[in-house]
Amino acid sequence: MKQLISALVLLSLSLCAAAQVPAPNYDESKIPPYTLPDLLTTSKGRPVRNVRTWERIRRPELLGLFEKEMFGISPGFPQGMHARVEKEVENAFGGAGTLKEVTLFLDAAGTFPVHLLIAVPKGAKGPVPAFLGINFCGNHATTFDPEVTIPGGKMPVHSGGTKVTEYERGANAHRWPYEYILSHGYAVVTYCREDIDPDFDDGFRNGVHGLMDGGKARGGSSWGTIAAWAWSLSRVLDYLYADPAIDADRVAVIGHSRLGKTALWAGATDPRFALVISNDSGCGGAALSRRRFGETVAKITTSFPHWFCKNFDTYGNNEDALPFDQHGLLALIAPRPLYVASASEDLWADPKGEYLSLYEASKVYALYGFESLGDPEPPGVEEPVVRGRTGYHIRNGKHNIVLYDWMQYVAFADRFLQ
Ligand code: GCU
C-alpha cells in the first residue's frame, strides 16, 4: 500500500512538472489576448515624446529591467586582458582574403584564451568594416580552409565530453560564406561559444563566470550564459580597436539562434556596435514572449536554465507579469541599424512574433526621425523589407543561417557601413 501511494505521489509530481510546460502552440487563433508594455511610456506613466526622454529616462529604465529580470548583470572589464597574434596567412578562403588567428587572453596570467579567427578582404586598403559573431562548434567548423587551426584534442568542456568528431572542419561552413562576405569588402571575426562559457548548466563554475565572479554567491540577477557570451563580444570589440586591419567603429554584431539572442543583448548593452543582426533568434531574442507561440518562457527556462538569470524563471506561464517584452530589447538598439530575420519553417522561433517585435520597436526609430515599418503584417517569404534603419526578411526553409540571409545582411550593411 505504502509503495502504491508513493508511486502515485511520484506520478502526480511528474505530471505536475509536465503541466508546467504546456505543449507548444502553433495556431494563431489560440494566441491569448495580450497587451504589450508601451515602449513610449515610462514606468511612472510619463509619455516619451522625444529622443531626450527616451535616452534619459525610458531607455535606461528598460535596460535595467532587462538586466535585472532577464539576462543578469554583467561585470566590468577583466584585469590584464591581452592578445597575441598566432599566425597570418595570405590567400586564404579560396584566395578571397587573409586569415589571421589571434589569441585574446581575458586574464593577465594567460589562463583564459579566446581563439579569434579574423578574415580580412584581400587587398584591403586601410581598416575595413567587419561582421563579428560567435560560432557554435569551433573556428575550424566554419570553413574548409585547411589553414584554420583545429583546437588540440577535444573541444573545451561542451556537454561533458562530446566527441571531437562532431566538430569536424567545415561542418558549419554553409553558415559562414567567407568568400562572399570578403569579396564585398567586409572582414569576418568569429570564435567559439565554448571558449567563453560552456553551453550547459555547470553551476556557473567554468567559463567566464568562474573567471570574473571569484566564487561570489549568485543571486536572482546574476549573469547567465547569454550575458556571458554577449559580454565577450564587447571584449572582442575592445581588442578590435587595437587591430589595424579593422575599423572597430563599423562592426556589425551578428548571431544565429541562441547566438542571435546573444547578438541582440550585446547590441543593447554596448552602443559601440554599429549595426545589429538577429538571425532566427526566437524566444528570448526577437520574438514577443506574450504571444506564447512555439517556444515559451517556461520551456526555454527549463530546457536551458543557464541561459538567463534566475529572476527570468518566474515569468514562465506568467508572461503578462513581464515588465517588458522583446520589442523593448530591439528598441534598446535604436537608432543604430537593426536587422531581424526569420525562416518560414522555423515556427519554434515564431517568425510572426519576431516581425511584430521589430514593427513595434521601429516606433522608437521614428522618434529619431527614421522611417518606421509601416505594416503590422509581415512581408512575404523572401521579400525583404528595409525601412529607415530597420530591416526584416523571412527566408524560405528551416532554422539556419545560409547564404540567402548573408546576402541580405551584406546589402543592409552596405547602406550604413560602407
Ligand atoms: C533550441 C532553443 C532555441 C535556440 C536554439 C538554438 O531550439 O530552444 O531557443 O534558439 O536551440 O540556439 O539553436
Short mmCIF file of C-alpha atoms and ligand atoms in Angstrom, two decimals:
data_model
loop_
_atom_site.label_atom_id
_atom_site.label_comp_id
_atom_site.label_asym_id
_atom_site.label_seq_id
_atom_site.Cartn_x
_atom_site.Cartn_y
_atom_site.Cartn_z
CA MET A 1 0.00 0.00 0.00
CA LYS A 2 2.76 2.35 1.04
CA GLN A 3 4.55 1.63 -2.23
CA LEU A 4 1.40 2.27 -4.22
CA ILE A 5 0.91 5.63 -2.51
CA SER A 6 4.46 6.73 -3.14
CA ALA A 7 4.19 5.59 -6.77
CA LEU A 8 1.03 7.70 -7.10
CA VAL A 9 2.74 10.67 -5.46
CA LEU A 10 5.67 10.34 -7.85
CA LEU A 11 3.34 10.04 -10.83
CA SER A 12 1.36 13.10 -9.85
CA LEU A 13 4.57 15.04 -9.22
CA SER A 14 5.87 14.21 -12.67
CA LEU A 15 2.51 15.09 -14.21
CA CYS A 16 2.70 18.45 -12.38
CA ALA A 17 6.18 19.03 -13.74
CA ALA A 18 5.00 18.20 -17.25
CA ALA A 19 2.00 20.50 -16.81
CA GLN A 20 4.34 23.37 -16.03
CA VAL A 21 5.42 23.50 -19.67
CA PRO A 22 2.32 23.32 -21.85
CA ALA A 23 2.65 21.81 -25.32
CA PRO A 24 3.76 24.46 -27.83
CA ASN A 25 1.05 26.35 -29.65
CA TYR A 26 1.38 26.81 -33.41
CA ASP A 27 -2.11 28.12 -34.02
CA GLU A 28 -2.52 31.92 -34.43
CA SER A 29 -6.15 31.68 -33.36
CA LYS A 30 -5.13 30.20 -29.99
CA ILE A 31 -2.81 33.03 -29.01
CA PRO A 32 -4.22 34.50 -25.81
CA PRO A 33 -5.13 38.19 -25.88
CA TYR A 34 -2.25 40.28 -24.61
CA THR A 35 -1.17 43.89 -24.23
CA LEU A 36 2.42 44.86 -24.84
CA PRO A 37 4.08 47.26 -22.40
CA ASP A 38 4.18 50.62 -24.16
CA LEU A 39 7.71 51.49 -25.19
CA LEU A 40 6.84 55.15 -25.26
CA THR A 41 5.51 55.46 -21.72
CA THR A 42 7.85 55.45 -18.73
CA SER A 43 7.16 53.22 -15.73
CA LYS A 44 5.79 56.33 -13.99
CA GLY A 45 3.30 56.83 -16.79
CA ARG A 46 5.07 59.72 -18.48
CA PRO A 47 4.76 59.79 -22.27
CA VAL A 48 8.01 59.61 -24.22
CA ARG A 49 7.67 62.18 -26.98
CA ASN A 50 11.26 62.83 -27.86
CA VAL A 51 14.74 61.35 -28.01
CA ARG A 52 15.77 63.19 -24.86
CA THR A 53 13.13 61.50 -22.69
CA TRP A 54 13.81 58.17 -24.38
CA GLU A 55 17.56 58.39 -23.78
CA ARG A 56 17.46 59.92 -20.31
CA ILE A 57 14.57 58.05 -18.76
CA ARG A 58 12.89 55.29 -20.68
CA ARG A 59 15.89 53.60 -22.29
CA PRO A 60 17.96 53.31 -19.07
CA GLU A 61 14.86 52.11 -17.25
CA LEU A 62 14.23 49.36 -19.83
CA LEU A 63 17.89 48.37 -19.99
CA GLY A 64 17.93 47.99 -16.20
CA LEU A 65 14.81 45.83 -16.30
CA PHE A 66 16.27 43.52 -18.96
CA GLU A 67 19.43 43.22 -16.87
CA LYS A 68 17.67 42.53 -13.62
CA GLU A 69 14.87 40.32 -14.83
CA MET A 70 16.20 38.50 -17.89
CA PHE A 71 19.88 38.37 -18.80
CA GLY A 72 21.53 39.26 -15.49
CA ILE A 73 24.08 41.93 -14.69
CA SER A 74 27.46 41.55 -16.38
CA PRO A 75 30.77 42.55 -14.82
CA GLY A 76 33.12 45.31 -16.00
CA PHE A 77 36.47 44.87 -17.69
CA PRO A 78 38.71 41.94 -16.90
CA GLN A 79 42.14 42.69 -15.45
CA GLY A 80 45.13 42.24 -17.70
CA MET A 81 43.38 41.31 -20.95
CA HIS A 82 45.96 40.94 -23.73
CA ALA A 83 46.30 39.48 -27.19
CA ARG A 84 48.85 37.50 -29.19
CA VAL A 85 48.84 37.17 -32.97
CA GLU A 86 49.40 33.46 -33.70
CA LYS A 87 49.58 33.40 -37.45
CA GLU A 88 48.78 35.24 -40.62
CA VAL A 89 48.15 33.52 -43.94
CA GLU A 90 47.64 35.38 -47.18
CA ASN A 91 45.44 33.97 -49.91
CA ALA A 92 43.22 32.06 -47.53
CA PHE A 93 39.49 31.40 -48.09
CA GLY A 94 39.96 30.45 -51.70
CA GLY A 95 42.16 33.50 -52.23
CA ALA A 96 39.49 35.97 -51.06
CA GLY A 97 41.35 37.18 -48.02
CA THR A 98 43.95 36.95 -45.30
CA LEU A 99 43.47 34.67 -42.34
CA LYS A 100 44.68 35.96 -39.03
CA GLU A 101 44.50 33.91 -35.84
CA VAL A 102 44.74 35.84 -32.61
CA THR A 103 44.53 34.55 -29.07
CA LEU A 104 42.81 37.00 -26.78
CA PHE A 105 43.60 36.24 -23.15
CA LEU A 106 40.95 37.51 -20.76
CA ASP A 107 43.34 37.48 -17.82
CA ALA A 108 46.88 38.70 -17.12
CA ALA A 109 48.21 35.20 -16.43
CA GLY A 110 47.10 33.98 -19.83
CA THR A 111 44.95 31.13 -18.47
CA PHE A 112 41.78 32.16 -20.29
CA PRO A 113 42.36 32.08 -24.06
CA VAL A 114 39.76 33.03 -26.66
CA HIS A 115 40.73 31.89 -30.15
CA LEU A 116 39.80 34.52 -32.70
CA LEU A 117 39.58 33.87 -36.41
CA ILE A 118 39.91 37.12 -38.33
CA ALA A 119 39.35 37.08 -42.08
CA VAL A 120 40.34 40.28 -43.88
CA PRO A 121 39.46 41.01 -47.53
CA LYS A 122 42.31 40.64 -49.95
CA GLY A 123 43.96 43.92 -50.89
CA ALA A 124 42.05 45.90 -48.25
CA LYS A 125 43.29 49.46 -48.23
CA GLY A 126 43.10 50.59 -44.65
CA PRO A 127 40.78 49.39 -41.90
CA VAL A 128 37.58 47.70 -43.09
CA PRO A 129 34.14 47.20 -41.55
CA ALA A 130 33.51 43.76 -40.07
CA PHE A 131 30.88 41.23 -39.12
CA LEU A 132 31.54 39.87 -35.64
CA GLY A 133 29.73 36.76 -34.48
CA ILE A 134 30.25 33.77 -32.20
CA ASN A 135 30.19 30.30 -33.73
CA PHE A 136 28.76 27.11 -32.27
CA CYS A 137 31.36 24.43 -32.96
CA GLY A 138 34.82 25.94 -33.33
CA ASN A 139 36.52 28.13 -35.92
CA HIS A 140 37.63 25.13 -37.98
CA ALA A 141 33.97 24.12 -38.33
CA THR A 142 33.17 27.44 -40.04
CA THR A 143 35.38 26.75 -43.08
CA PHE A 144 37.12 24.03 -45.04
CA ASP A 145 40.21 26.22 -45.27
CA PRO A 146 43.00 23.91 -44.07
CA GLU A 147 44.93 26.81 -42.56
CA VAL A 148 42.38 27.35 -39.81
CA THR A 149 43.68 25.73 -36.65
CA ILE A 150 41.82 22.79 -35.17
CA PRO A 151 41.86 23.06 -31.39
CA GLY A 152 44.10 20.38 -29.95
CA GLY A 153 42.36 17.25 -28.64
CA LYS A 154 38.77 17.67 -27.57
CA MET A 155 36.67 20.79 -27.73
CA PRO A 156 36.57 22.54 -24.35
CA VAL A 157 34.05 21.09 -21.92
CA HIS A 158 30.98 21.11 -24.18
CA SER A 159 28.28 18.95 -22.62
CA GLY A 160 30.88 16.99 -20.70
CA GLY A 161 32.90 15.09 -23.27
CA THR A 162 31.30 15.47 -26.66
CA LYS A 163 33.40 13.62 -29.20
CA VAL A 164 35.75 15.72 -31.26
CA THR A 165 34.38 14.19 -34.48
CA GLU A 166 31.30 16.38 -34.04
CA TYR A 167 33.49 19.37 -34.64
CA GLU A 168 34.96 18.47 -37.97
CA ARG A 169 36.46 21.01 -40.27
CA GLY A 170 33.85 22.74 -42.38
CA ALA A 171 30.84 21.13 -40.65
CA ASN A 172 29.17 24.56 -40.46
CA ALA A 173 30.83 26.12 -43.50
CA HIS A 174 27.44 26.81 -45.09
CA ARG A 175 26.77 29.24 -42.23
CA TRP A 176 29.92 31.28 -42.87
CA PRO A 177 30.20 32.20 -46.57
CA TYR A 178 33.60 33.85 -46.15
CA GLU A 179 34.30 34.33 -49.83
CA TYR A 180 31.03 36.17 -50.40
CA ILE A 181 31.46 38.43 -47.37
CA LEU A 182 35.14 39.14 -48.01
CA SER A 183 34.55 39.92 -51.67
CA HIS A 184 32.06 42.61 -50.56
CA GLY A 185 34.72 44.37 -48.54
CA TYR A 186 33.93 43.11 -45.02
CA ALA A 187 36.13 41.35 -42.55
CA VAL A 188 34.73 38.48 -40.51
CA VAL A 189 35.64 37.92 -36.87
CA THR A 190 34.50 34.79 -35.07
CA TYR A 191 35.27 32.49 -32.14
CA CYS A 192 33.60 29.57 -30.44
CA ARG A 193 30.94 29.93 -27.72
CA GLU A 194 32.73 27.21 -25.75
CA ASP A 195 35.81 29.42 -25.39
CA ILE A 196 33.68 31.73 -23.25
CA ASP A 197 31.17 29.66 -21.39
CA PRO A 198 30.25 26.01 -21.75
CA ASP A 199 26.71 25.64 -23.02
CA PHE A 200 25.30 23.51 -20.24
CA ASP A 201 24.24 24.09 -16.67
CA ASP A 202 27.54 23.73 -14.83
CA GLY A 203 26.51 25.83 -11.86
CA PHE A 204 28.49 28.70 -13.42
CA ARG A 205 31.76 27.23 -12.21
CA ASN A 206 33.56 27.15 -15.56
CA GLY A 207 33.96 29.74 -18.26
CA VAL A 208 33.99 33.47 -17.67
CA HIS A 209 31.67 33.16 -14.68
CA GLY A 210 34.44 31.26 -12.92
CA LEU A 211 36.99 33.82 -14.09
CA MET A 212 35.06 37.01 -13.28
CA ASP A 213 32.90 36.13 -10.28
CA GLY A 214 35.67 34.98 -7.95
CA GLY A 215 33.37 32.49 -6.20
CA LYS A 216 30.83 35.19 -5.21
CA ALA A 217 27.38 33.86 -4.25
CA ARG A 218 24.87 34.12 -7.08
CA GLY A 219 21.56 35.95 -6.82
CA GLY A 220 18.44 36.37 -8.93
CA SER A 221 20.10 38.92 -11.20
CA SER A 222 23.47 37.24 -11.62
CA TRP A 223 24.53 36.97 -15.24
CA GLY A 224 23.69 33.88 -17.22
CA THR A 225 25.37 32.31 -20.20
CA ILE A 226 23.83 34.53 -22.87
CA ALA A 227 25.00 37.59 -20.94
CA ALA A 228 28.46 35.99 -20.71
CA TRP A 229 28.62 35.43 -24.45
CA ALA A 230 27.38 38.99 -25.08
CA TRP A 231 29.96 40.39 -22.67
CA SER A 232 32.66 38.53 -24.57
CA LEU A 233 31.56 40.18 -27.82
CA SER A 234 32.30 43.53 -26.18
CA ARG A 235 35.72 42.30 -25.07
CA VAL A 236 36.50 41.20 -28.61
CA LEU A 237 35.36 44.61 -29.81
CA ASP A 238 37.80 46.14 -27.28
CA TYR A 239 40.52 44.11 -28.96
CA LEU A 240 39.39 45.13 -32.46
CA TYR A 241 40.00 48.77 -31.59
CA ALA A 242 43.67 47.78 -31.42
CA ASP A 243 43.70 45.78 -34.66
CA PRO A 244 44.83 47.98 -37.56
CA ALA A 245 43.02 45.83 -40.17
CA ILE A 246 39.56 46.51 -38.69
CA ASP A 247 37.55 49.69 -38.37
CA ALA A 248 36.06 49.00 -34.95
CA ASP A 249 33.58 51.85 -35.37
CA ARG A 250 31.99 49.88 -38.20
CA VAL A 251 31.40 46.49 -36.64
CA ALA A 252 28.12 44.64 -37.17
CA VAL A 253 27.37 42.14 -34.42
CA ILE A 254 25.55 39.08 -35.71
CA GLY A 255 24.29 35.77 -34.35
CA HIS A 256 22.10 32.82 -35.18
CA SER A 257 19.54 31.37 -32.79
CA ARG A 258 20.85 31.35 -29.18
CA LEU A 259 23.73 33.39 -30.53
CA GLY A 260 21.18 35.73 -32.14
CA LYS A 261 19.70 36.35 -28.68
CA THR A 262 23.31 37.00 -27.67
CA ALA A 263 23.95 39.46 -30.52
CA LEU A 264 20.82 41.41 -29.54
CA TRP A 265 21.90 41.66 -25.92
CA ALA A 266 25.41 42.68 -26.98
CA GLY A 267 23.91 45.36 -29.25
CA ALA A 268 21.62 46.58 -26.47
CA THR A 269 24.35 46.80 -23.85
CA ASP A 270 27.22 48.08 -25.98
CA PRO A 271 26.41 51.11 -28.14
CA ARG A 272 29.75 50.78 -29.90
CA PHE A 273 28.27 48.07 -32.12
CA ALA A 274 27.39 49.99 -35.26
CA LEU A 275 24.78 47.54 -36.57
CA VAL A 276 22.99 44.53 -35.09
CA ILE A 277 21.68 41.38 -36.79
CA SER A 278 19.41 38.75 -35.28
CA ASN A 279 19.06 35.55 -37.31
CA ASP A 280 16.24 33.25 -36.15
CA SER A 281 16.77 34.32 -32.52
CA GLY A 282 13.23 33.38 -31.44
CA CYS A 283 12.17 33.14 -27.81
CA GLY A 284 14.35 35.27 -25.55
CA GLY A 285 15.61 37.03 -28.68
CA ALA A 286 13.47 38.98 -31.12
CA ALA A 287 10.17 37.08 -30.66
CA LEU A 288 7.44 38.54 -28.44
CA SER A 289 7.08 36.40 -25.31
CA ARG A 290 3.42 37.28 -24.75
CA ARG A 291 2.39 35.55 -27.97
CA ARG A 292 3.36 32.19 -26.40
CA PHE A 293 3.79 30.79 -29.92
CA GLY A 294 6.32 27.99 -30.39
CA GLU A 295 8.94 28.11 -27.65
CA THR A 296 7.78 29.85 -24.48
CA VAL A 297 9.46 31.36 -21.45
CA ALA A 298 8.51 28.30 -19.37
CA LYS A 299 10.04 25.99 -21.94
CA ILE A 300 13.27 27.90 -22.53
CA THR A 301 13.98 28.45 -18.84
CA THR A 302 13.50 24.76 -18.07
CA SER A 303 15.42 23.42 -21.10
CA PHE A 304 18.26 25.93 -20.77
CA PRO A 305 18.31 27.01 -17.12
CA HIS A 306 21.76 28.56 -17.53
CA TRP A 307 20.96 30.99 -20.37
CA PHE A 308 19.17 33.70 -18.38
CA CYS A 309 19.28 34.97 -14.82
CA LYS A 310 17.19 33.20 -12.19
CA ASN A 311 14.62 36.00 -11.99
CA PHE A 312 13.53 35.20 -15.54
CA ASP A 313 12.27 31.77 -14.44
CA THR A 314 9.42 33.41 -12.56
CA TYR A 315 7.86 34.57 -15.83
CA GLY A 316 7.27 31.08 -17.19
CA ASN A 317 3.48 30.75 -17.74
CA ASN A 318 3.34 34.27 -16.36
CA GLU A 319 4.35 36.35 -19.37
CA ASP A 320 1.90 39.15 -18.65
CA ALA A 321 3.85 39.96 -15.50
CA LEU A 322 6.99 40.76 -17.52
CA PRO A 323 7.74 44.48 -17.19
CA PHE A 324 8.84 44.43 -20.85
CA ASP A 325 8.53 42.33 -23.94
CA GLN A 326 11.12 41.62 -26.59
CA HIS A 327 10.23 44.69 -28.67
CA GLY A 328 11.92 46.56 -25.81
CA LEU A 329 15.13 44.63 -26.36
CA LEU A 330 15.10 45.62 -30.04
CA ALA A 331 14.28 49.23 -29.20
CA LEU A 332 17.37 49.45 -26.98
CA ILE A 333 19.41 49.20 -30.18
CA ALA A 334 17.86 52.35 -31.72
CA PRO A 335 18.93 54.42 -33.53
CA ARG A 336 21.58 52.02 -34.81
CA PRO A 337 20.66 49.91 -37.85
CA LEU A 338 18.94 46.67 -36.84
CA TYR A 339 18.03 43.67 -38.99
CA VAL A 340 15.84 40.78 -37.86
CA ALA A 341 15.39 37.62 -39.91
CA SER A 342 13.21 34.54 -39.63
CA ALA A 343 12.73 31.31 -41.58
CA SER A 344 9.39 30.07 -42.88
CA GLU A 345 9.64 26.61 -41.31
CA ASP A 346 11.11 27.84 -38.04
CA LEU A 347 7.81 28.05 -36.17
CA TRP A 348 9.57 27.22 -32.89
CA ALA A 349 11.13 30.72 -33.13
CA ASP A 350 7.78 32.38 -34.01
CA PRO A 351 8.58 34.31 -37.22
CA LYS A 352 5.49 36.48 -36.90
CA GLY A 353 6.37 37.35 -33.30
CA GLU A 354 9.86 38.33 -34.47
CA TYR A 355 8.44 40.64 -37.13
CA LEU A 356 5.84 42.22 -34.82
CA SER A 357 8.51 42.89 -32.27
CA LEU A 358 10.58 44.77 -34.83
CA TYR A 359 7.49 46.57 -36.09
CA GLU A 360 6.81 47.83 -32.54
CA ALA A 361 10.46 48.71 -31.92
CA SER A 362 10.62 50.70 -35.13
CA LYS A 363 8.36 53.26 -33.43
CA VAL A 364 11.38 54.19 -31.32
CA TYR A 365 13.39 54.63 -34.51
CA ALA A 366 10.66 57.01 -35.62
CA LEU A 367 11.40 59.16 -32.54
CA TYR A 368 14.84 59.67 -34.06
CA GLY A 369 13.24 60.71 -37.32
CA PHE A 370 13.80 57.45 -39.18
CA GLU A 371 11.05 55.83 -41.19
CA SER A 372 9.39 53.00 -39.25
CA LEU A 373 7.98 49.73 -40.57
CA GLY A 374 4.52 50.80 -41.63
CA ASP A 375 2.79 47.45 -41.87
CA PRO A 376 1.91 45.16 -38.95
CA GLU A 377 1.59 42.31 -41.46
CA PRO A 378 4.95 40.62 -42.12
CA PRO A 379 6.21 40.71 -45.71
CA GLY A 380 6.00 37.62 -47.90
CA VAL A 381 8.61 34.89 -47.90
CA GLU A 382 11.86 36.16 -49.42
CA GLU A 383 10.53 39.69 -49.89
CA PRO A 384 12.94 41.57 -47.63
CA VAL A 385 11.83 44.97 -46.37
CA VAL A 386 14.08 47.78 -45.23
CA ARG A 387 12.56 50.95 -43.79
CA GLY A 388 14.76 53.64 -42.37
CA ARG A 389 17.23 51.80 -40.19
CA THR A 390 15.29 48.58 -39.67
CA GLY A 391 15.23 45.55 -41.94
CA TYR A 392 13.48 42.18 -41.98
CA HIS A 393 13.12 39.09 -44.11
CA ILE A 394 11.63 35.68 -43.80
CA ARG A 395 13.64 33.11 -45.73
CA ASN A 396 12.13 30.01 -47.19
CA GLY A 397 13.21 26.97 -45.19
CA LYS A 398 14.38 25.82 -41.84
CA HIS A 399 16.06 27.22 -38.76
CA ASN A 400 19.52 28.06 -40.07
CA ILE A 401 21.71 30.84 -41.41
CA VAL A 402 22.63 30.46 -45.06
CA LEU A 403 23.91 32.47 -48.00
CA TYR A 404 20.49 34.00 -48.70
CA ASP A 405 20.48 35.52 -45.20
CA TRP A 406 24.03 36.81 -45.56
CA MET A 407 23.19 38.40 -48.91
CA GLN A 408 20.52 40.49 -47.19
CA TYR A 409 22.86 41.36 -44.30
CA VAL A 410 25.63 42.47 -46.62
CA ALA A 411 23.20 44.59 -48.67
CA PHE A 412 21.85 46.12 -45.44
CA ALA A 413 25.35 46.77 -44.12
CA ASP A 414 26.30 48.38 -47.45
CA ARG A 415 23.77 51.13 -46.72
CA PHE A 416 25.30 52.02 -43.36
CA LEU A 417 28.85 50.76 -43.02
CA GLN A 418 30.47 51.27 -46.41
C1 GCU B 1 16.85 25.48 -29.18
C2 GCU B 1 16.25 26.54 -28.29
C3 GCU B 1 16.17 27.89 -29.01
C4 GCU B 1 17.52 28.24 -29.58
C5 GCU B 1 18.03 27.12 -30.43
C6 GCU B 1 19.45 27.30 -30.97
O1 GCU B 1 15.99 25.17 -30.22
O2 GCU B 1 15.00 26.10 -27.88
O3 GCU B 1 15.76 28.90 -28.11
O4 GCU B 1 17.43 29.46 -30.30
O5 GCU B 1 18.08 25.93 -29.67
O6 GCU B 1 20.23 28.04 -30.41
O7 GCU B 1 19.77 26.63 -31.96
#
